[in-house]
mmCIF file with all atom_site columns, C-alpha atoms and ligand atoms in Angstrom:
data_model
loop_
_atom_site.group_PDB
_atom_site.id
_atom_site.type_symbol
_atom_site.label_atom_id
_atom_site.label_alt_id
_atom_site.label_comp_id
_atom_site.label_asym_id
_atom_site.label_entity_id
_atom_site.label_seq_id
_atom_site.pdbx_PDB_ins_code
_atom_site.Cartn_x
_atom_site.Cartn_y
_atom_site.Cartn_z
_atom_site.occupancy
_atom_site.B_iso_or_equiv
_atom_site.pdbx_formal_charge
_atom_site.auth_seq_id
_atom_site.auth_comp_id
_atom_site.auth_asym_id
_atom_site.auth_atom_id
_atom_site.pdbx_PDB_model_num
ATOM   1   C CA . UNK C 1 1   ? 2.784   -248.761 -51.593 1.00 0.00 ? 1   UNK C CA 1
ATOM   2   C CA . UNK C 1 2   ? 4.145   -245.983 -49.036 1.00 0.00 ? 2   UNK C CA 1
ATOM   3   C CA . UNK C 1 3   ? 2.805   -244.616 -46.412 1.00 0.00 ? 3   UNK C CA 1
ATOM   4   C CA . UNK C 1 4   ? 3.774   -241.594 -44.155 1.00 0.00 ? 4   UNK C CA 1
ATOM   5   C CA . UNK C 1 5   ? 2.488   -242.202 -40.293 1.00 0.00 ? 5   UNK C CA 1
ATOM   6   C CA . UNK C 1 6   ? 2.108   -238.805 -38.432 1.00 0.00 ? 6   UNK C CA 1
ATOM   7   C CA . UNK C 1 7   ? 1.132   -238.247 -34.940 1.00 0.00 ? 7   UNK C CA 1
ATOM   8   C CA . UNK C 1 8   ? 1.829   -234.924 -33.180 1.00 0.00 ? 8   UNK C CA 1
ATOM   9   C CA . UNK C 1 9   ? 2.554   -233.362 -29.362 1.00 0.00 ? 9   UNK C CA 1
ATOM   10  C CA . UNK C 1 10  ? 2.057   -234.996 -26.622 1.00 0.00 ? 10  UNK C CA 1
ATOM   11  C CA . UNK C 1 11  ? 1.305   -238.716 -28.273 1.00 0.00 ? 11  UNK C CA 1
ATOM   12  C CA . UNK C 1 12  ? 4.928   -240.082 -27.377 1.00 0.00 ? 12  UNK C CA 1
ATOM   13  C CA . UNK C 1 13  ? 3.255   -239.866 -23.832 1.00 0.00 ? 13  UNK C CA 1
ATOM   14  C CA . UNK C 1 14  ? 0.980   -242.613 -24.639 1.00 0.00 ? 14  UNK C CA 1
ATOM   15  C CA . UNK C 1 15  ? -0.013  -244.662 -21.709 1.00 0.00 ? 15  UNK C CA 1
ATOM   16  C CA . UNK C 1 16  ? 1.151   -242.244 -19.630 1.00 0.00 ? 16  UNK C CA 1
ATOM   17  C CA . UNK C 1 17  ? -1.077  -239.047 -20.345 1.00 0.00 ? 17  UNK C CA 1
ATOM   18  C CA . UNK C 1 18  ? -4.569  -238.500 -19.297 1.00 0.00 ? 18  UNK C CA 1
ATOM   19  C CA . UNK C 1 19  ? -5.429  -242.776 -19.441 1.00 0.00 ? 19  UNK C CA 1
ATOM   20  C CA . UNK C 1 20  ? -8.767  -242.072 -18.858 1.00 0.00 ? 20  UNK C CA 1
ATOM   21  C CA . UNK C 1 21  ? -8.428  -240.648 -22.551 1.00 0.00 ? 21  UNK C CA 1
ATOM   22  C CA . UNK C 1 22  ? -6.165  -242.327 -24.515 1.00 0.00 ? 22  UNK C CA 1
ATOM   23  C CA . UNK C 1 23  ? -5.710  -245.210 -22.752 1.00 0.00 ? 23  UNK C CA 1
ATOM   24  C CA . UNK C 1 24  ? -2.866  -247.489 -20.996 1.00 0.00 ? 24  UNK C CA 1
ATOM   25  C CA . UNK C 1 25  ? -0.943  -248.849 -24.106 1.00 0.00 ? 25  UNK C CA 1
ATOM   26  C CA . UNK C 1 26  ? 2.082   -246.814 -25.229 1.00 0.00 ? 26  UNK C CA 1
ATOM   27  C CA . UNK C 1 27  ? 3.563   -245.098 -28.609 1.00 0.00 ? 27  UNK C CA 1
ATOM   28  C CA . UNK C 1 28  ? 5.894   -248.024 -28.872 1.00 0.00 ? 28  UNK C CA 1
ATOM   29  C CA . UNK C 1 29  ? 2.556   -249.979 -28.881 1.00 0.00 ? 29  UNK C CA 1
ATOM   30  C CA . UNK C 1 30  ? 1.002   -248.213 -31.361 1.00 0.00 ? 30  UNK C CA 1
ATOM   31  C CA . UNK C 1 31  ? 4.130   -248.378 -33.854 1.00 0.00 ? 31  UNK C CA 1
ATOM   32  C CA . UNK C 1 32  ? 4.257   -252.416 -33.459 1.00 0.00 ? 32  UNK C CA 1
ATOM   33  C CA . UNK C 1 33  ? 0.649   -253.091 -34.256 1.00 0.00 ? 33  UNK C CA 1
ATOM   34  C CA . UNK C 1 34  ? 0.530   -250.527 -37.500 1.00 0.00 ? 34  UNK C CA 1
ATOM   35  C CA . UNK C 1 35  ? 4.085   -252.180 -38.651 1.00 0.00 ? 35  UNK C CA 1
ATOM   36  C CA . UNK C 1 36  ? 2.327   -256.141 -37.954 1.00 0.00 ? 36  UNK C CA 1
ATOM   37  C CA . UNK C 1 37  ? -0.466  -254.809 -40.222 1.00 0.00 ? 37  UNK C CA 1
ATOM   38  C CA . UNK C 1 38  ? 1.453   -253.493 -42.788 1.00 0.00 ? 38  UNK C CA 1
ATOM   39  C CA . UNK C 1 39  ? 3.323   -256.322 -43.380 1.00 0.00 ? 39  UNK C CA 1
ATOM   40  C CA . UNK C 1 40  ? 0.123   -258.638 -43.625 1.00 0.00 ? 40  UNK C CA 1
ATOM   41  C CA . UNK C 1 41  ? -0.871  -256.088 -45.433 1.00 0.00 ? 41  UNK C CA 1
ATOM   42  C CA . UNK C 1 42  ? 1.513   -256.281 -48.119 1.00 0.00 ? 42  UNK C CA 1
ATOM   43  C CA . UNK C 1 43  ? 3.118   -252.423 -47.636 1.00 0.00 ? 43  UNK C CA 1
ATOM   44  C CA . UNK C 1 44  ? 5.532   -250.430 -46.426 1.00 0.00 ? 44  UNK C CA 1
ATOM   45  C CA . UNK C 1 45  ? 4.763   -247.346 -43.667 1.00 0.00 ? 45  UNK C CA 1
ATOM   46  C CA . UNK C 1 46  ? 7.087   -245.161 -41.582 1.00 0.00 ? 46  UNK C CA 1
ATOM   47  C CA . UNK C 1 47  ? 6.043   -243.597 -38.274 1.00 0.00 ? 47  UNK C CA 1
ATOM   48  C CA . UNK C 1 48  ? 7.311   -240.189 -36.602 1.00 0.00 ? 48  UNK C CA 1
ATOM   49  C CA . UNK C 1 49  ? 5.852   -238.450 -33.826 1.00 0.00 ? 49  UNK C CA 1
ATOM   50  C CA . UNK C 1 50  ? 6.960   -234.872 -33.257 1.00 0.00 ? 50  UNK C CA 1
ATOM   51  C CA . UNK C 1 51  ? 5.936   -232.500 -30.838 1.00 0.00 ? 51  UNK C CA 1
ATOM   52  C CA . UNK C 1 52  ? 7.316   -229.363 -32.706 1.00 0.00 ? 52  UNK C CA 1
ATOM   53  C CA . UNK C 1 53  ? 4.527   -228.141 -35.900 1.00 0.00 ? 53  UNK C CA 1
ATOM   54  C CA . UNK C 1 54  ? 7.348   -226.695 -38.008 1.00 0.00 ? 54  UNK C CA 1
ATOM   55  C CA . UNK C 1 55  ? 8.842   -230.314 -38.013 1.00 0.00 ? 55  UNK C CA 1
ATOM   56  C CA . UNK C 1 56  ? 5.572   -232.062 -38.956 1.00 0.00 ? 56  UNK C CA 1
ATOM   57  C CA . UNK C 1 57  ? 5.283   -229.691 -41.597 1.00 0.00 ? 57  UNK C CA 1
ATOM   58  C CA . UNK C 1 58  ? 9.077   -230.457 -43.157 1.00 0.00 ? 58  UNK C CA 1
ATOM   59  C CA . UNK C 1 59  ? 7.685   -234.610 -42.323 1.00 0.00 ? 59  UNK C CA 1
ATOM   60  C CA . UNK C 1 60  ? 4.932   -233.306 -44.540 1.00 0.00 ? 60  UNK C CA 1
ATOM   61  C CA . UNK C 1 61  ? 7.292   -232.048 -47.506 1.00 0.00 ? 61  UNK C CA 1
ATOM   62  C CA . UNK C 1 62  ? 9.778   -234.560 -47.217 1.00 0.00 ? 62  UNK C CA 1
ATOM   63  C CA . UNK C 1 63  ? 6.837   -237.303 -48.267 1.00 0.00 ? 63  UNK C CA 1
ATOM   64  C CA . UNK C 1 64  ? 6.530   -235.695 -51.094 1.00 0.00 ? 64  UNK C CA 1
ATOM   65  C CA . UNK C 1 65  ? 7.323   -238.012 -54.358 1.00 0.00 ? 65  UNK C CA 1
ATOM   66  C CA . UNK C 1 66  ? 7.888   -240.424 -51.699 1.00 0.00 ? 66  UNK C CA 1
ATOM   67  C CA . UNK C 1 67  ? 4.675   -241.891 -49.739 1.00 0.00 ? 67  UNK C CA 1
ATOM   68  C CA . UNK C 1 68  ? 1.545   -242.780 -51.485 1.00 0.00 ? 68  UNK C CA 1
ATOM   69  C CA . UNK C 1 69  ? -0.224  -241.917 -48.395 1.00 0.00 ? 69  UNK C CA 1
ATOM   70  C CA . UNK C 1 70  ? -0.628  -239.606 -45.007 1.00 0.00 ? 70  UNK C CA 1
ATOM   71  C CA . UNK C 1 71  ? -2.263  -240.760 -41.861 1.00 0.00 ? 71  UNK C CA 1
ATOM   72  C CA . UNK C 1 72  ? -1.639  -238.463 -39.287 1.00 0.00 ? 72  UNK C CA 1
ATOM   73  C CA . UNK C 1 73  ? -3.209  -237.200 -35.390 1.00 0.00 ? 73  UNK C CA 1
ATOM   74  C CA . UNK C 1 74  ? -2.392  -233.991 -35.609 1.00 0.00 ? 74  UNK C CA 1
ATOM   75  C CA . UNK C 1 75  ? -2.761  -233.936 -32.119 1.00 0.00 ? 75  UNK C CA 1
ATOM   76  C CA . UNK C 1 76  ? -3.349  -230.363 -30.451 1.00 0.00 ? 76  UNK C CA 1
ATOM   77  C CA . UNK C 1 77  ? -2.214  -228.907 -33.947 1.00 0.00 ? 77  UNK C CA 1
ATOM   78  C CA . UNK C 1 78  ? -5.749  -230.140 -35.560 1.00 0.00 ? 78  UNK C CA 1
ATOM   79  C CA . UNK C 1 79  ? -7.321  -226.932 -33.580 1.00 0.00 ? 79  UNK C CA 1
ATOM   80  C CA . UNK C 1 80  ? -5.069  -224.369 -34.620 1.00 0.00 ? 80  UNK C CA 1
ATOM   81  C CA . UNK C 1 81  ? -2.689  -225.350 -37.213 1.00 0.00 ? 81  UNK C CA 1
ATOM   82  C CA . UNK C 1 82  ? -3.196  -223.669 -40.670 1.00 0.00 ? 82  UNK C CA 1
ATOM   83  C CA . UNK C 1 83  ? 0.178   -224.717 -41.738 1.00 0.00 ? 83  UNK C CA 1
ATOM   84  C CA . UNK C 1 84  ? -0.873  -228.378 -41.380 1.00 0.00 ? 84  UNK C CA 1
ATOM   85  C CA . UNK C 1 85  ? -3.428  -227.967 -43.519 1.00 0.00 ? 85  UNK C CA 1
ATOM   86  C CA . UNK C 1 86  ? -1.436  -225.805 -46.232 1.00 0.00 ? 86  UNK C CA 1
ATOM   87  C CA . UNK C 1 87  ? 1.736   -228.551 -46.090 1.00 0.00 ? 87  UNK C CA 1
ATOM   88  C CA . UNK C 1 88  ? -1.245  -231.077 -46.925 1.00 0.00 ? 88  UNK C CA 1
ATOM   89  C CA . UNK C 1 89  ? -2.800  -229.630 -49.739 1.00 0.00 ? 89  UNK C CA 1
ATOM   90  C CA . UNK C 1 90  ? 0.865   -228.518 -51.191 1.00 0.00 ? 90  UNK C CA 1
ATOM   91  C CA . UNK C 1 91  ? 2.193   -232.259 -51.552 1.00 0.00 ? 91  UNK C CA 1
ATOM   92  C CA . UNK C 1 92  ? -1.849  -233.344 -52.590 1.00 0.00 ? 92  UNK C CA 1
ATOM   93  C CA . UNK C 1 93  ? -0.800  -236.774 -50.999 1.00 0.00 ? 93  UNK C CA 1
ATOM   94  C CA . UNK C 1 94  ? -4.173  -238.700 -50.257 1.00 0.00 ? 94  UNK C CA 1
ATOM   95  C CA . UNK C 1 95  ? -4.134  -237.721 -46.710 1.00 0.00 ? 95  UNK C CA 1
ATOM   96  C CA . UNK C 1 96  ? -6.509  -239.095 -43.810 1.00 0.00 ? 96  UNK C CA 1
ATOM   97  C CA . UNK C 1 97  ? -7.390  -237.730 -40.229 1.00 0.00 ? 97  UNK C CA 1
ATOM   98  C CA . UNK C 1 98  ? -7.304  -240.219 -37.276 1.00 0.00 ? 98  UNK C CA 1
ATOM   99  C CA . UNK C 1 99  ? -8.241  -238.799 -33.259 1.00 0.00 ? 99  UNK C CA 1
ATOM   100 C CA . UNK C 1 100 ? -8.325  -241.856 -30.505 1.00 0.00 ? 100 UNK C CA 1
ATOM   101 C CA . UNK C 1 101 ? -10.640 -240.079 -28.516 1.00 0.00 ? 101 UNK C CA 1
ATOM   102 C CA . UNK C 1 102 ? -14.017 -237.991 -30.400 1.00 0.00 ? 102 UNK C CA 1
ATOM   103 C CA . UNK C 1 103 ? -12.664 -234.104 -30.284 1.00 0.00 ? 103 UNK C CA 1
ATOM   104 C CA . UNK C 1 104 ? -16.468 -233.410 -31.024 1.00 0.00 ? 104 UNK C CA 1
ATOM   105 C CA . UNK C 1 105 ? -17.594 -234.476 -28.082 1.00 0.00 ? 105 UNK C CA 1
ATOM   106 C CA . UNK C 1 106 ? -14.952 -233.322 -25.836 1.00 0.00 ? 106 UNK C CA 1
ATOM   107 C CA . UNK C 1 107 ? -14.335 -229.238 -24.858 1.00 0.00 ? 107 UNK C CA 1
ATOM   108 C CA . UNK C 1 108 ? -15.597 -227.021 -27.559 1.00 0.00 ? 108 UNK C CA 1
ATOM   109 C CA . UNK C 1 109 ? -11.944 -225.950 -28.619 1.00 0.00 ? 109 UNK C CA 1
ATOM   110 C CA . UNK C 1 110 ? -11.522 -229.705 -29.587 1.00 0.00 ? 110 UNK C CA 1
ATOM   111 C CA . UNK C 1 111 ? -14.220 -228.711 -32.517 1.00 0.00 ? 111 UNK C CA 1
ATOM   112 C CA . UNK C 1 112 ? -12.434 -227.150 -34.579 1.00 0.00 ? 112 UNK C CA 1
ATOM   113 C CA . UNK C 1 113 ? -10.059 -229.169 -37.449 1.00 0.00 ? 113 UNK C CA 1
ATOM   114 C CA . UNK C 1 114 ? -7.981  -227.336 -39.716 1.00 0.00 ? 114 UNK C CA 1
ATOM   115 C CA . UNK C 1 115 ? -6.996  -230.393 -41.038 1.00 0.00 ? 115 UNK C CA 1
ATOM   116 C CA . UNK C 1 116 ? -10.038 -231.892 -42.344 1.00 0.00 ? 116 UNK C CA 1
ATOM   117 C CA . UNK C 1 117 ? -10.582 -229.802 -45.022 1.00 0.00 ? 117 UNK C CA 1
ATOM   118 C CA . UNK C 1 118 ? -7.602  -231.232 -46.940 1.00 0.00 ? 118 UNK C CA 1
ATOM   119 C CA . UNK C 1 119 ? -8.181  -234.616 -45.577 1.00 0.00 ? 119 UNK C CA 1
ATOM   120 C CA . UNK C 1 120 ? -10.015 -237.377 -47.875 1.00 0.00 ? 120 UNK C CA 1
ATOM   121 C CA . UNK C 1 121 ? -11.500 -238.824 -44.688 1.00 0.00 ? 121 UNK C CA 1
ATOM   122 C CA . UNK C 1 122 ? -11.822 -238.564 -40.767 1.00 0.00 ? 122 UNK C CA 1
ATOM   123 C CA . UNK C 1 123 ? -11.639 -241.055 -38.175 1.00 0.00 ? 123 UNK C CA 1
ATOM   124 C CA . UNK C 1 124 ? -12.040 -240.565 -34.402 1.00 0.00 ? 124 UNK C CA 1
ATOM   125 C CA . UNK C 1 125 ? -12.670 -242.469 -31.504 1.00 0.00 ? 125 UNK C CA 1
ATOM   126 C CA . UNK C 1 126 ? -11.838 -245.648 -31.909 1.00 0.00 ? 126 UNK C CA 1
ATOM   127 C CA . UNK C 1 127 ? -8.698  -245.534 -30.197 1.00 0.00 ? 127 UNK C CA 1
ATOM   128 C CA . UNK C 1 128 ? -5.545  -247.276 -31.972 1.00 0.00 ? 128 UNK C CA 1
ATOM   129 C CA . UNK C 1 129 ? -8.393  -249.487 -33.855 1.00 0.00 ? 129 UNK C CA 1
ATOM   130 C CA . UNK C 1 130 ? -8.719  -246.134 -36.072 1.00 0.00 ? 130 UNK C CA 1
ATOM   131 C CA . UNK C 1 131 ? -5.380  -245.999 -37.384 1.00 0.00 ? 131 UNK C CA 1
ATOM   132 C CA . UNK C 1 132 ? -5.796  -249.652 -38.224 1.00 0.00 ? 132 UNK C CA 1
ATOM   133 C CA . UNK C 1 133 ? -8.814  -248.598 -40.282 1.00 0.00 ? 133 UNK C CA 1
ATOM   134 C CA . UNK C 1 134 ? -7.386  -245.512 -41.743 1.00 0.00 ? 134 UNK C CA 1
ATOM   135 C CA . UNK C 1 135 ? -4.413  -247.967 -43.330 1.00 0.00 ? 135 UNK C CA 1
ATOM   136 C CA . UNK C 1 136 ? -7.177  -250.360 -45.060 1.00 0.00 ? 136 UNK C CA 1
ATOM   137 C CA . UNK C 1 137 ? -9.040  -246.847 -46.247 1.00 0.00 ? 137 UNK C CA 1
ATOM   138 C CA . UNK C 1 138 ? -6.081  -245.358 -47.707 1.00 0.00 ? 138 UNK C CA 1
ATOM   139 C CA . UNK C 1 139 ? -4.820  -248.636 -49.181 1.00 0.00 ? 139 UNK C CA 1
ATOM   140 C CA . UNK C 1 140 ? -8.481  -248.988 -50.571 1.00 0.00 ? 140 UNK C CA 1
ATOM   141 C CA . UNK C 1 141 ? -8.437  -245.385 -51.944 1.00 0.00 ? 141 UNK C CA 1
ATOM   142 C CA . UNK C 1 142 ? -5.094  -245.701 -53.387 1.00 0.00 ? 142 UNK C CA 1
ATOM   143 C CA . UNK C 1 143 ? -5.617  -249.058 -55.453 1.00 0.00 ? 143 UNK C CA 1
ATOM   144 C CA . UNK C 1 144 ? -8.531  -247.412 -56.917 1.00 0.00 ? 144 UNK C CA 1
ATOM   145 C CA . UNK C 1 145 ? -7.749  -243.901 -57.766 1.00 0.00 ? 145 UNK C CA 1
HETATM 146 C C1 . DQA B 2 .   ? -6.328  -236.203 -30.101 1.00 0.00 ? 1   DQA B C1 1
HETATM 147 C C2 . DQA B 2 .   ? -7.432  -235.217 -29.736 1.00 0.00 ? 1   DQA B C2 1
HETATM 148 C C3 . DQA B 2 .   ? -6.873  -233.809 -29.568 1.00 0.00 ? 1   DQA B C3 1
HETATM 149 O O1 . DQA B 2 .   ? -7.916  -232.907 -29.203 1.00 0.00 ? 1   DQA B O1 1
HETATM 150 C C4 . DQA B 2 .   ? -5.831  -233.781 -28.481 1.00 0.00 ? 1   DQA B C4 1
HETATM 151 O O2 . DQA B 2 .   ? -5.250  -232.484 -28.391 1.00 0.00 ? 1   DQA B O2 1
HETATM 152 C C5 . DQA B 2 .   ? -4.791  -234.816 -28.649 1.00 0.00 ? 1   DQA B C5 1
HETATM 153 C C6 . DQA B 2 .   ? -5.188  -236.152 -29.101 1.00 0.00 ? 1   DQA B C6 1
HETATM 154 C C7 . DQA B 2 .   ? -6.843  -237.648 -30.152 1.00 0.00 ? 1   DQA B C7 1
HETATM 155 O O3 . DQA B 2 .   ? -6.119  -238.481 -30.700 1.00 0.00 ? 1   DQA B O3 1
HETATM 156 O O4 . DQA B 2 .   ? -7.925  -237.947 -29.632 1.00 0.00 ? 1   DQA B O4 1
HETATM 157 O O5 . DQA B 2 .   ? -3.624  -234.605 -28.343 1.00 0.00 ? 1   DQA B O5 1
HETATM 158 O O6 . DQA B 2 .   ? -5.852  -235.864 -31.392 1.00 0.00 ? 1   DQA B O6 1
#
């Protein structure tokens, strides 16, 4: 089993940006503990981080025929991208949602998720702990489809 690790703008800046948010640990963090738990978990994941929505979209194609699975933080993009969603719902890879912080409880523009509607699930803030989850939910999903 595959799967296709997205996270958008601004989360290379991880430990840097806004702690008080997203807290003190770093991207490179982030990438070690979801590659320890997909080896105990028996799979194989890649992660990218862009900043740029056209190149999360072409991430999005290229998985096609390839990953089994899409967990991405769409960052900034989950309140305004429509092409997100689209690229999602072309490839109809099993995709799932993950936000550190709780963008419904945050400004009202953080409401909004494009996303979500091709998205078999949602998880938000429970910080890198989410993505953690969303693995064991999509590996879950997939071995029973
Ligand atoms: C975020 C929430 C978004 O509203 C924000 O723009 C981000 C990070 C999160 O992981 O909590 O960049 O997706």
């Amino acid at each position: 089993m595959h799967i296709l690790v997205l996270n958008g703008p601004n989360l290379n800046l991880l430990g840097l940006r806004e702690p008080e948010h997203y807290g003190t640990q770093t991207y490179a963090d982030l990438v070690n503990l979801l590659e320890a738990e997909a080896e105990k978990c028996g799979i194989t994941i890649e992660c990218k981080q862009s900043n740029h929505e056209g190149t999360l979209v072409d991430l999005i194609q290229e998985a096609y025929g390839k990953a089994d699975g899409i967990i991405i933080n769409p960052a900034a993009y989950t309140h305004t991208s429509v092409a997100l969603l689209d690229a999602v719902k072309a490839v109809q890879i099993p995709t799932i949602e993950v936000h550190l912080t709780d963008p419904d409880t945050r400004e009202d523009f953080r409401h909004v998720s494009y996303i979500r509607k091709g998205c078999i699930q949602t998880i938000c803030g429970k910080g890198f702990q989410g993505y953690i989850e969303a693995m064991h939910a999509m590996i879950a999903y997939i071995n029973n489809r």
